[in-house]
Coordinates of C-alpha atoms in Angstrom, one line a residue:
X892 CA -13.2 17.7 -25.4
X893 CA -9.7 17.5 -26.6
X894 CA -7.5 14.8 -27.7
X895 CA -5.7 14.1 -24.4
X896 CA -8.9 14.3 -22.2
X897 CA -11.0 12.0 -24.7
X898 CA -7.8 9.5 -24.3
X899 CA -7.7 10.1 -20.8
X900 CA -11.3 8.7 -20.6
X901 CA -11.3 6.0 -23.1
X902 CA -8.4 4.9 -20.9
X903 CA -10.8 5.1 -17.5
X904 CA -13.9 3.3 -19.4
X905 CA -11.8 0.3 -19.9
X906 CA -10.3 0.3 -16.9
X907 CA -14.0 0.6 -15.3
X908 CA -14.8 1.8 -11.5
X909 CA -12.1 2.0 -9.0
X910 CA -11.7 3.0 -5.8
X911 CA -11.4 6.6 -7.5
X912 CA -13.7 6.2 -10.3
X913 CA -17.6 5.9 -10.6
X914 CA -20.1 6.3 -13.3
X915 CA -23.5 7.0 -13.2
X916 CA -26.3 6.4 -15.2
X917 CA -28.6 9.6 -15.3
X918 CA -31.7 10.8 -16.8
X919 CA -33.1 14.0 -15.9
X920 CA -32.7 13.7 -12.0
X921 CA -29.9 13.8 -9.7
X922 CA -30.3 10.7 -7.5
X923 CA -29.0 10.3 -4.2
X924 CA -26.6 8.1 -4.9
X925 CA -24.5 10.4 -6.5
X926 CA -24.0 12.5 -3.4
X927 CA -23.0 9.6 -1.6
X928 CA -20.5 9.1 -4.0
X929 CA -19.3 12.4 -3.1
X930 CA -19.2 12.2 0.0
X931 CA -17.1 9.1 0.3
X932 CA -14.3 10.3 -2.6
X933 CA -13.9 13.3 -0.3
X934 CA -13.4 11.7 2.6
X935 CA -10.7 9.1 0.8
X936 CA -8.6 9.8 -1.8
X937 CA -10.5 11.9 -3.5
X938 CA -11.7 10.9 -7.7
X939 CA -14.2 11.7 -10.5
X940 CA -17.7 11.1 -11.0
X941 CA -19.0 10.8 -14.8
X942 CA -22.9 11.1 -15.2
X943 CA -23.7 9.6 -18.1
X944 CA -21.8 6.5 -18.3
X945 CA -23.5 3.1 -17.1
X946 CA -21.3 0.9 -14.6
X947 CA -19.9 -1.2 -18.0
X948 CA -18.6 2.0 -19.6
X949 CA -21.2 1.9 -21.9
X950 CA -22.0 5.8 -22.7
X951 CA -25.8 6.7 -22.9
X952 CA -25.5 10.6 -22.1
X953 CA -27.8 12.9 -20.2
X954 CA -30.3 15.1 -21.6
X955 CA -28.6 17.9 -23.1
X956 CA -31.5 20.3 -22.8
X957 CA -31.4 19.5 -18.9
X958 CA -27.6 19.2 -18.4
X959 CA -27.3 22.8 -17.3
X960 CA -30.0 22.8 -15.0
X961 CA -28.6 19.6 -13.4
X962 CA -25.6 21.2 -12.8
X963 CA -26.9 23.8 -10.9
X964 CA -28.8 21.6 -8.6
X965 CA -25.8 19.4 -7.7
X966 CA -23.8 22.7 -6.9
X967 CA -26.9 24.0 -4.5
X968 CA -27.3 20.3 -3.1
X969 CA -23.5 20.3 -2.1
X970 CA -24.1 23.8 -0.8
X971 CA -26.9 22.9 1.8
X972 CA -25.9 22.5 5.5
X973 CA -29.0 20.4 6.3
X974 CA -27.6 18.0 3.6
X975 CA -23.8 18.0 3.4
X976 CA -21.7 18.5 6.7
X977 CA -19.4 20.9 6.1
X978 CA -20.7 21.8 3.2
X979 CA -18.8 21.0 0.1
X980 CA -17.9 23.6 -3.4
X981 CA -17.8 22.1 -6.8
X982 CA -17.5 22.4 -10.1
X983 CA -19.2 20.1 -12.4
X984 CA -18.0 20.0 -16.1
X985 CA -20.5 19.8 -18.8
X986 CA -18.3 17.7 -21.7
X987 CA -19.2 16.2 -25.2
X988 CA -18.0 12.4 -25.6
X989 CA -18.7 9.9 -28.5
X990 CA -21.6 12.6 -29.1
X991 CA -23.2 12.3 -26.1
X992 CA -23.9 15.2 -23.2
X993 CA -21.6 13.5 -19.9
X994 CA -21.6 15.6 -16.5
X995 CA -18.1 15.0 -15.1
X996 CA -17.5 15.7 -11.1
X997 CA -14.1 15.9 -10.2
X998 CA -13.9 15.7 -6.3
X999 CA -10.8 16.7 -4.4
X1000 CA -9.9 14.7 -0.8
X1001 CA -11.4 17.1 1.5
X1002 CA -9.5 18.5 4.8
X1003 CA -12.2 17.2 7.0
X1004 CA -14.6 14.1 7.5
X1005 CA -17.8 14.9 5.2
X1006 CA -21.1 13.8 5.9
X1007 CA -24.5 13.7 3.8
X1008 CA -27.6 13.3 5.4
X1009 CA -25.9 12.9 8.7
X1010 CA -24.0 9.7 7.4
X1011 CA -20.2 9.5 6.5
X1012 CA -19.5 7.3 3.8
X1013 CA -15.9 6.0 3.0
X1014 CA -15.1 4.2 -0.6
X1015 CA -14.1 0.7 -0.4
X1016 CA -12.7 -0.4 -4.1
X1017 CA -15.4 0.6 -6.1
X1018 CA -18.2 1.0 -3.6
X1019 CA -19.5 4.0 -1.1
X1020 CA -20.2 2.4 2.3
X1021 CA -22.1 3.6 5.0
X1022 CA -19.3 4.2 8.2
X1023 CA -21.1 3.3 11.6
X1024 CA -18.1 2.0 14.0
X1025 CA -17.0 4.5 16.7
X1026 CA -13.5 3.2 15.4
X1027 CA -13.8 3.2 12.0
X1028 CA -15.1 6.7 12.2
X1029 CA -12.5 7.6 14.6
X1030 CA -10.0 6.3 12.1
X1031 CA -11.5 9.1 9.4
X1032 CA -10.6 11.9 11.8
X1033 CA -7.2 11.0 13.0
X1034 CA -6.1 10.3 8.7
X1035 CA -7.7 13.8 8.2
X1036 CA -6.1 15.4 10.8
X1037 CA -3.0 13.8 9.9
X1038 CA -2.5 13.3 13.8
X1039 CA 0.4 11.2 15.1
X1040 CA -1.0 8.8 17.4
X1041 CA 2.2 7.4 18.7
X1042 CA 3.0 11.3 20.2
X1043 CA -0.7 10.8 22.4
X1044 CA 0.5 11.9 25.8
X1045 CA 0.1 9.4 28.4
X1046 CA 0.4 11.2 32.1
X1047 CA 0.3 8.3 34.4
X1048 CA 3.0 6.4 32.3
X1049 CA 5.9 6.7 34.9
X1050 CA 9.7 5.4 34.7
X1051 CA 8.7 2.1 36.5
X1052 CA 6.4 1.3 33.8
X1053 CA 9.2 0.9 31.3
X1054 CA 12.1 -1.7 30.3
X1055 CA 15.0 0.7 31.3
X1056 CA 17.0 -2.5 31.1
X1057 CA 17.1 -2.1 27.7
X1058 CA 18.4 0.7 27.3
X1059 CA 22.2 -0.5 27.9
X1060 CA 21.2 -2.9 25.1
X1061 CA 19.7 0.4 22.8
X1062 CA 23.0 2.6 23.6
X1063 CA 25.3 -0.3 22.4
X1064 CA 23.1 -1.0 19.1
X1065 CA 23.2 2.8 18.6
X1066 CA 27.2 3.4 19.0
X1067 CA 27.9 0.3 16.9
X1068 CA 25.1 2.3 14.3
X1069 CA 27.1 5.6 13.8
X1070 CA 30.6 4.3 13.7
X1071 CA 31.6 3.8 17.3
X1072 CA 30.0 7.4 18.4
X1073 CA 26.7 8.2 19.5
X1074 CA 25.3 10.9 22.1
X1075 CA 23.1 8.3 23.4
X1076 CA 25.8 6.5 25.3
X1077 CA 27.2 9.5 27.8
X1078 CA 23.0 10.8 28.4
X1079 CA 21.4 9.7 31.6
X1080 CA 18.0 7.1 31.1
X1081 CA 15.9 10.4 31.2
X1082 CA 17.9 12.3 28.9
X1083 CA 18.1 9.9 26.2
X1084 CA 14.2 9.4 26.5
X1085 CA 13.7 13.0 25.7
X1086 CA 16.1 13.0 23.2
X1087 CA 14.5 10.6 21.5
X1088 CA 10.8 12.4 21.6
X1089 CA 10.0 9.7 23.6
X1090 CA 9.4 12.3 26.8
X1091 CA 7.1 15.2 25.7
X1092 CA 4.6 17.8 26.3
X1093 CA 1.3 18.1 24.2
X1094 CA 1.0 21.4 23.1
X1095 CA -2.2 21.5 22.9
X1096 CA -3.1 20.6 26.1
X1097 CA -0.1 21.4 28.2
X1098 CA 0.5 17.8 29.5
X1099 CA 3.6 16.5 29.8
X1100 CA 5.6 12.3 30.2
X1101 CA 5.6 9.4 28.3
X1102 CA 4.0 9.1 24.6
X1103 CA 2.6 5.9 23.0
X1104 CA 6.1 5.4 21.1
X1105 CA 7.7 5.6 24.4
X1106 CA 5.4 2.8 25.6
X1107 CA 5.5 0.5 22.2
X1108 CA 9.3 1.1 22.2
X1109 CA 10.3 0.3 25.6
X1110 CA 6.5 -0.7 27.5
X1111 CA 6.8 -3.5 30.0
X1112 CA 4.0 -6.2 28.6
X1113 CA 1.4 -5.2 30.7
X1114 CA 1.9 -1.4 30.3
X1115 CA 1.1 -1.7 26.5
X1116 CA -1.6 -4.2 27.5
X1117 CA -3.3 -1.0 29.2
X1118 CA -2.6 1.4 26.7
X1119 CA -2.7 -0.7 23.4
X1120 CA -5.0 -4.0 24.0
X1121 CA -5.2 -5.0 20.8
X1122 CA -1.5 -4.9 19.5
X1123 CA 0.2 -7.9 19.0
X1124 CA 1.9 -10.1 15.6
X1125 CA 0.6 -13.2 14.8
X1126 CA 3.5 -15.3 12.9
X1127 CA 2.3 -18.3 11.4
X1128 CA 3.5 -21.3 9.3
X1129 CA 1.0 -22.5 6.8
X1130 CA 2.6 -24.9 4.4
X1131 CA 0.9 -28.4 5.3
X1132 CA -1.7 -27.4 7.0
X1133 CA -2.8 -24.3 4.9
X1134 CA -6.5 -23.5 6.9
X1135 CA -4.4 -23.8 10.4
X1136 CA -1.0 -23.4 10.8
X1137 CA 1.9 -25.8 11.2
X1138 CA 3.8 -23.1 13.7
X1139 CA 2.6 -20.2 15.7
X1140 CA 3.8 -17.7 17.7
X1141 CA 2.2 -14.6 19.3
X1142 CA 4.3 -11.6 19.6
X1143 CA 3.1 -8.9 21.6
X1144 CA 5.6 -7.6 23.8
X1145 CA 7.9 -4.2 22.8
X1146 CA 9.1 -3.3 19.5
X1147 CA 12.7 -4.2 20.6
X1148 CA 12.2 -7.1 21.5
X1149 CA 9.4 -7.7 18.9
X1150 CA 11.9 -7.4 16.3
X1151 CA 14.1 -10.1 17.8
X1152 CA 11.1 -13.0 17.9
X1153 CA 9.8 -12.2 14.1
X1154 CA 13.4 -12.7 12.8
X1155 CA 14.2 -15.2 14.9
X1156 CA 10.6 -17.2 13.1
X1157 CA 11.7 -15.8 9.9
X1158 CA 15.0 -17.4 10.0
X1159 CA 13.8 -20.9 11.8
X1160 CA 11.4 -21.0 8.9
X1161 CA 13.1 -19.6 5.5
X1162 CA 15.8 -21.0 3.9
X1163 CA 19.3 -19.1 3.2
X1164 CA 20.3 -19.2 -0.2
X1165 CA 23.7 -18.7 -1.7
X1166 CA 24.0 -15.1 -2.7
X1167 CA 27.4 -13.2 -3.6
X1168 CA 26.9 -9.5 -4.2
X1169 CA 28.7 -8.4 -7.0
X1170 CA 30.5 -12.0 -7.1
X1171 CA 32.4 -11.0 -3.9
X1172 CA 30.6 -10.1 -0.9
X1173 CA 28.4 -13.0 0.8
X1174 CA 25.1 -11.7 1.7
X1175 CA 22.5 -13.2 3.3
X1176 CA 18.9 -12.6 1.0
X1177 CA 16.9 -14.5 3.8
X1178 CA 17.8 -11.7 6.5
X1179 CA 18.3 -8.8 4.3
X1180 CA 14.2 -9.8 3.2
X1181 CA 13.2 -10.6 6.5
X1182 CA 14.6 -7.6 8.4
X1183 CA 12.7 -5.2 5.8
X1184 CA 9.2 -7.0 6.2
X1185 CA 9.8 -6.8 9.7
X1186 CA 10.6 -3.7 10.6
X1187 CA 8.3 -2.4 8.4
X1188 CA 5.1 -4.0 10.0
X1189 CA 6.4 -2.9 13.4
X1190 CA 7.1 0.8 12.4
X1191 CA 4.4 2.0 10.2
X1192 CA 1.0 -0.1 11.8
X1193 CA -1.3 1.9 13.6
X1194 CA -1.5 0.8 16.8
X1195 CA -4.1 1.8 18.6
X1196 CA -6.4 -0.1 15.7
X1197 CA -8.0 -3.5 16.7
X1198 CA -7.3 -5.0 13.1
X1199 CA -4.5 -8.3 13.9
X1200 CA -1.0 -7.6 12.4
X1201 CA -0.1 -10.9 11.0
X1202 CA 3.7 -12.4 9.5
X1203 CA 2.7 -15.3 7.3
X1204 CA 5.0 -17.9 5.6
X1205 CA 3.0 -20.0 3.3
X1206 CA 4.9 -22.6 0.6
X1207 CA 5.1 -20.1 -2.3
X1208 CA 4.9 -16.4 -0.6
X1209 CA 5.1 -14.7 3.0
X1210 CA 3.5 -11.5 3.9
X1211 CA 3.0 -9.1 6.7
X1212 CA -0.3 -7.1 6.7
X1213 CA -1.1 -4.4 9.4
X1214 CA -3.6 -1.5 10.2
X1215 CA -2.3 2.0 8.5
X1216 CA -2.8 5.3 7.8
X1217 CA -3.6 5.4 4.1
X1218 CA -2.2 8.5 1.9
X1219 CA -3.6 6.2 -1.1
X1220 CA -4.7 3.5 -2.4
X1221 CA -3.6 0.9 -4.6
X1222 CA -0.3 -0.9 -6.1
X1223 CA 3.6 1.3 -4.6
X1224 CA 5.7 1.0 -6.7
X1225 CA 9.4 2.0 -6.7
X1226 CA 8.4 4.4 -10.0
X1227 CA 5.4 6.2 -7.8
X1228 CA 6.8 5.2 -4.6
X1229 CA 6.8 8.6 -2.2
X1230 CA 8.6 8.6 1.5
X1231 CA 6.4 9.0 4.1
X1232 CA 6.9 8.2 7.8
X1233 CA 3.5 6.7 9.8
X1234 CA 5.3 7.0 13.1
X1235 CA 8.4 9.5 12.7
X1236 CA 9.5 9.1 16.6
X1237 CA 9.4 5.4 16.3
X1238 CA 11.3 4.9 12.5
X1239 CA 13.8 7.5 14.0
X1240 CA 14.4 5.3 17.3
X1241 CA 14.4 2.1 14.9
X1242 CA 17.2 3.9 13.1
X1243 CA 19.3 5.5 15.7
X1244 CA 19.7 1.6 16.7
X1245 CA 20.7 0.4 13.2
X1246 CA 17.3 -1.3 12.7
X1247 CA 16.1 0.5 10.0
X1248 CA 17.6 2.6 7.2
X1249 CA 16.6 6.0 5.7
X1250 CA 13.2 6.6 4.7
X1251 CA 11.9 4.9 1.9
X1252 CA 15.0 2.6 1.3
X1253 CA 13.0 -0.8 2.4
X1254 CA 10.9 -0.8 -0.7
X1255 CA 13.7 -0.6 -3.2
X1256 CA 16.3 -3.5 -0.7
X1257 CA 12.9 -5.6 -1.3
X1258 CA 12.9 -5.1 -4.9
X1259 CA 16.0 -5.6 -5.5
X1260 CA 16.7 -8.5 -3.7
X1261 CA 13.2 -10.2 -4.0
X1262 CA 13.9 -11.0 -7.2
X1263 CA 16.9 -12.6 -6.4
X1264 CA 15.9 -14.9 -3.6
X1265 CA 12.7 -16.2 -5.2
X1266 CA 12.8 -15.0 -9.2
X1267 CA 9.9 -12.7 -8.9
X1268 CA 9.2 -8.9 -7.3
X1269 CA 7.5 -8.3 -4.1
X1270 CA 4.1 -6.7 -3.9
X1271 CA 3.2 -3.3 -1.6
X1272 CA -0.6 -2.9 -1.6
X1273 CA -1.4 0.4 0.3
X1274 CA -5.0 1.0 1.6
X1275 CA -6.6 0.9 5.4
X1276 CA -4.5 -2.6 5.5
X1277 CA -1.3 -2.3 4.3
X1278 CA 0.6 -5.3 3.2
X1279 CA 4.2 -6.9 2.0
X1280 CA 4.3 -9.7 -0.4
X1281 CA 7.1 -11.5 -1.2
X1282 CA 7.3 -14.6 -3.5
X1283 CA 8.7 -18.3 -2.3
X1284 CA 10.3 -20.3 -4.9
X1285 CA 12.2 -23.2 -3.3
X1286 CA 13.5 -24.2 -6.4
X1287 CA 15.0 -20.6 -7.8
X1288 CA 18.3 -20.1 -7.1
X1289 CA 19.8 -16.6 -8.3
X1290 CA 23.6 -18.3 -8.1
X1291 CA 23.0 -22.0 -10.2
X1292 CA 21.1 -19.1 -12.5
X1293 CA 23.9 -17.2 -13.1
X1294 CA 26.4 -20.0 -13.1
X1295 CA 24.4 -21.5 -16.1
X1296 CA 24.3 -18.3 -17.7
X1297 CA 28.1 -17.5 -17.6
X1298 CA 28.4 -21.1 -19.1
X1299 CA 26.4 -20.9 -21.7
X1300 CA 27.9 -16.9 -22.3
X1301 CA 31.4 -18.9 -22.6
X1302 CA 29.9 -21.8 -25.2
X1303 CA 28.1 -19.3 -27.5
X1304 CA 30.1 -16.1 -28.1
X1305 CA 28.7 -15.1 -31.1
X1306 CA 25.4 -14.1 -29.0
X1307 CA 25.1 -10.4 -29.7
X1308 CA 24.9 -9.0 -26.4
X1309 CA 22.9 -5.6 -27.4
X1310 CA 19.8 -7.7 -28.3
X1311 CA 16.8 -5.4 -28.1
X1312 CA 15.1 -6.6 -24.6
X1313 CA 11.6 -5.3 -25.9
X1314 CA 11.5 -8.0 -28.3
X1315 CA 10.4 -10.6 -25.5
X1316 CA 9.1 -10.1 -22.2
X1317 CA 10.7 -12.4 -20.4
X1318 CA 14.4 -10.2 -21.2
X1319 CA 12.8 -6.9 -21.0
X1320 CA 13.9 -5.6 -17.0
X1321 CA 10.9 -3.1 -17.4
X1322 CA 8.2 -6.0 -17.2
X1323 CA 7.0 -7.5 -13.6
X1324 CA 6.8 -11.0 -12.7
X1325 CA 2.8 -10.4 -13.0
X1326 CA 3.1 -8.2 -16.1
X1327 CA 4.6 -11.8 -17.5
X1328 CA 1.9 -13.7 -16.0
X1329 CA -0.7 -11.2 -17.8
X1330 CA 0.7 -11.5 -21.0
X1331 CA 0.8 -14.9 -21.0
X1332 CA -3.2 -15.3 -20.4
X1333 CA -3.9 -12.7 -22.8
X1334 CA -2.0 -15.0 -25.2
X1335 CA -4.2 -17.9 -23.9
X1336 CA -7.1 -16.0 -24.4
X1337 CA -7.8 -12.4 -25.8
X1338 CA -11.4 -11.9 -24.1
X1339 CA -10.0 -12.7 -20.6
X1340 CA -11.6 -10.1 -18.7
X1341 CA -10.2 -8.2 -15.9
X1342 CA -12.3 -10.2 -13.2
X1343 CA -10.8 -13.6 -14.8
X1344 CA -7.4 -12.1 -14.3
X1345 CA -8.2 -11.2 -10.7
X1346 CA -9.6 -14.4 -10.1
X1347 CA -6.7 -16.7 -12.2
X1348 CA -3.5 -14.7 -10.6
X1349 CA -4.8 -14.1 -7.3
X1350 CA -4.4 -10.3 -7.4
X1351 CA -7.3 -7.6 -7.1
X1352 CA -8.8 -6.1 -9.4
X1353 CA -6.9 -2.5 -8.6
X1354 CA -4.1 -4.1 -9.1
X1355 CA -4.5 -6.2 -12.4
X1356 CA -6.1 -2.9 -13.7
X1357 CA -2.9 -0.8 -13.1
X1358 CA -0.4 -3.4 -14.5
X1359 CA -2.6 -3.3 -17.6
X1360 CA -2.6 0.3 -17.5
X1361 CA 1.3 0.0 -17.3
X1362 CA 1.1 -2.4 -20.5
X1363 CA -1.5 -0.2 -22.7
X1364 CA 1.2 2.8 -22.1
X1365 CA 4.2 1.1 -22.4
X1366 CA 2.5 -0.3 -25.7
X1367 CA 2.7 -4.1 -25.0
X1368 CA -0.8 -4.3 -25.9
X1369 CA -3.8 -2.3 -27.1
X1370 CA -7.5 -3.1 -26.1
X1371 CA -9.9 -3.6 -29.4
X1372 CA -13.4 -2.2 -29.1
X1373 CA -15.6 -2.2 -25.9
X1374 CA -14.6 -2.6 -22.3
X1375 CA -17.5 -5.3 -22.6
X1376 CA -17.7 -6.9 -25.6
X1377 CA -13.9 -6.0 -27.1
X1378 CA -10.7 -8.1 -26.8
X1379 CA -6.6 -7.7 -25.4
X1380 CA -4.4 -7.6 -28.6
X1381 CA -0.8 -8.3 -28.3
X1382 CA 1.5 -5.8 -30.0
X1383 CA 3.6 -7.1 -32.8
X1384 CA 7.3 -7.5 -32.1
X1385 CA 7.1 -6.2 -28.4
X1386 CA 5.9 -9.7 -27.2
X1387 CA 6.6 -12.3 -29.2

């Protein structure tokens, strides 16, 4: 094993099992367990198996005389139709580590939904469950096909079954969109509904009318009753009564209008703070924050899921959380952040009408203006439930903050203003608000484990693992020993 690879996995074994990770301890059989394992990494995101290595990242090796052989029989297992459904091709790695024989499995996200012993398994964090629901499974083969539910074909939908009084409404939002100008405004209601992709035919099966965007977009209520019956957004206030709610409202009529009722909760609920951008231009972060989480939820769900979207405002954070189409599964950031549209016929319509803005440009607005309303950076968690974080801090204010700043600029000029942000993490603009946070308990205590940090910052365990991943690299700190009995060391002069 070389240098980079034996890095590469003394970097995994602290990190421990993940949603793309799993170690197995092995003696001189394959056991079942380990073709479950590869069944549900191929039908998620794919990861690596390491035989060998017990579920603390302790290494105990398999039998080198039987390694090869072992090899061999995973490779013929895969390979038999009566056990894996399509069968799968492999290519287990026999590897030296710490002196001891590992088998490593590196499985690839497969093209189809894979089943072993006529059971699918998906991978949930660090665990391979058994998938039963009709829905669930259903769920598998529409994220494998990479099918766009909102284009579904619906051939009894007719024109009376939709709010063509909005439309005045969409051609107006649309003109004052594109400067004035917009084809929109001179097409007829049936014209502009094809334009739009809202009008199709399935060219599969040769049916033509209305798609599911057509209906979520412009539905009358009971029309996407019918087609969708489990869509709605639950908005709720939860800052006195925290296991209830101290506000409520239920939104499930069409996007349009959708759109209008969040905000309108948003903005009865969050306050407005003083904000000039770039010291000249009055912006407003509550709306600018608002509008983002918004249209996000309402672009990119999956709708014909049963899981509740829900907008919560609670005293120090608000969140939106819907059903999605995973690509992946952990922490976005705006460094591994890829562009990728869940509903392209709906996020072009919520453009075209000025609701949205190009692709991708949501996640860095909230980023940069997150951190100006409330002190700290939202938090995009991708996975079967997508969600939006935001932090609340009544008391932050990004104006009094710069105010005092300039003053105290203007009282001590002799402050060199080149100083070397690395030298303290609360200057450096690389660092998160939770990087911060895990810094600080490191300091409090070296042997924190990664299930204390979970638990103390109210993150996942995926997620304190990455941002200590992030750490290790940038060299903030170093971990000394084990991943079970060793300890976090701070590095000299980057975080004192």
């Amino acid at each position: 094993m070389n240098a980079s690879k034996k890095e590469s996995l003394d970097r995994i074994r602290q990190i421990g099992e993940t949603v793309s990770v799993e170690f197995k301890r092995c003696g001189g059989n394959i056991e079942h367990d380990v073709y479950e394992t590869v069944c549900s990494f191929s039908n998620r995101f794919g990861g690596d198996i390491y035989l060998g290595i017990l579920d603390d990242g302790t290494v105990n090796g398999v039998p080198e005389k039987t390694a090869s052989s072992m090899v061999k029989n995973i490779i013929t297992v895969l390979a038999n139709p009566n056990l894996f459904s399509p069968t799968l091709t492999l290519d287990p790695e026999i590897i030296t580590y710490e002196k001891k024989t590992l088998i490593h499995i590196h499985v690839p996200v497969s093209g189809e939904v894979i089943s072993f012993k006529k059971v699918i398994y998906n991978r949930v964090n660090d665990s391979d469950v058994k998938v039963t629901s009709t829905t669930d499974i259903a769920q598998m083969y529409i994220r494998k096909q990479e099918i766009f539910t909102e284009r579904k074909v619906y051939p009894y939908v007719h024109f009376d079954d939709l709010r063509l009084d909005l439309l005045p409404l969409v051609r107006t939002m649309a003109k004052n969109n594109s400067s004035g100008v917009h084809p929109w405004e001179k097409m007829t209601d049936a014209e502009l509904l094809k334009s739009a992709g809202l009008y199709t035919e399935d060219r599969v099966t040769g049916e033509k009318g209305f798609n599911l965007a057509a209906v979520m977009l412009l539905g009358k209520d009971d029309v996407i009753r019918d087609v969708a019956p489990a869509y709605s957004t639950d908005a709720l206030l939860r800052k006195v009564n925290v296991d209830r709610y101290d506000d409520r409202l239920i939104v499930d009529t069409n996007l349009i209008e959708s759109y209008d009722r969040l905000f309108e909760f948003a903005v009865k609920h969050l306050s407005d703070k003083f904000y000039l951008e770039d010291g000249k231009v009055r912006l407003s972060l509550r709306n600018i924050i608002a509008r983002e989480m918004i249209v996000n939820t309402l672009m990119h769900r999956e709708f014909i899921s049963a899981y509740q979207a829900k907008f919560v405002i609670e005293k120090d954070r608000m969140y939106v959380e819907n059903a999605n189409r995973a690509r992946k599964d952990g922490l976005i950031t705006p460094e591994n952040f890829e562009p990728y549209a869940k509903n392209p016929l709906i996020a072009s319509f919520f453009r075209n009408i000025g609701y949205s803005d190009k692709l991708g440009s949501g996640v860095r607005k909230l980023f940069n203006y997150s951190y100006k309303y409330s002190g700290a950076d939202p938090e995009f968690m991708e996975g079967d439930i997508f969600r939006i974080t935001v932090p609340l801090n009544d008391d932050f204010s990004w104006d009094a903050q710069n105010n005092v700043r300039t003053s105290e600029s203007a009282e001590n000029p002799t402050i060199n203003p080149t100083i070397n942000p690395t030298l303290n993490p609360t200057l450096n603009p690389t660092l998160k608000d939770l990087d911060r946070l895990i810094i600080q308990k490191i300091k409090e205590n070296p042997s924190v484990t990664y299930s204390e940090l979970s638990e103390v910052l109210g993150k996942n365990r995926d997620t304190i693992a990455e941002h200590l991943r992030f750490l290790q690299e940038k060299e903030f700190v170093e971990r000394i020993g084990s991943k079970k009995n060793g300890i976090w060391q701070l590095i000299e002069g980057k975080t004192r």
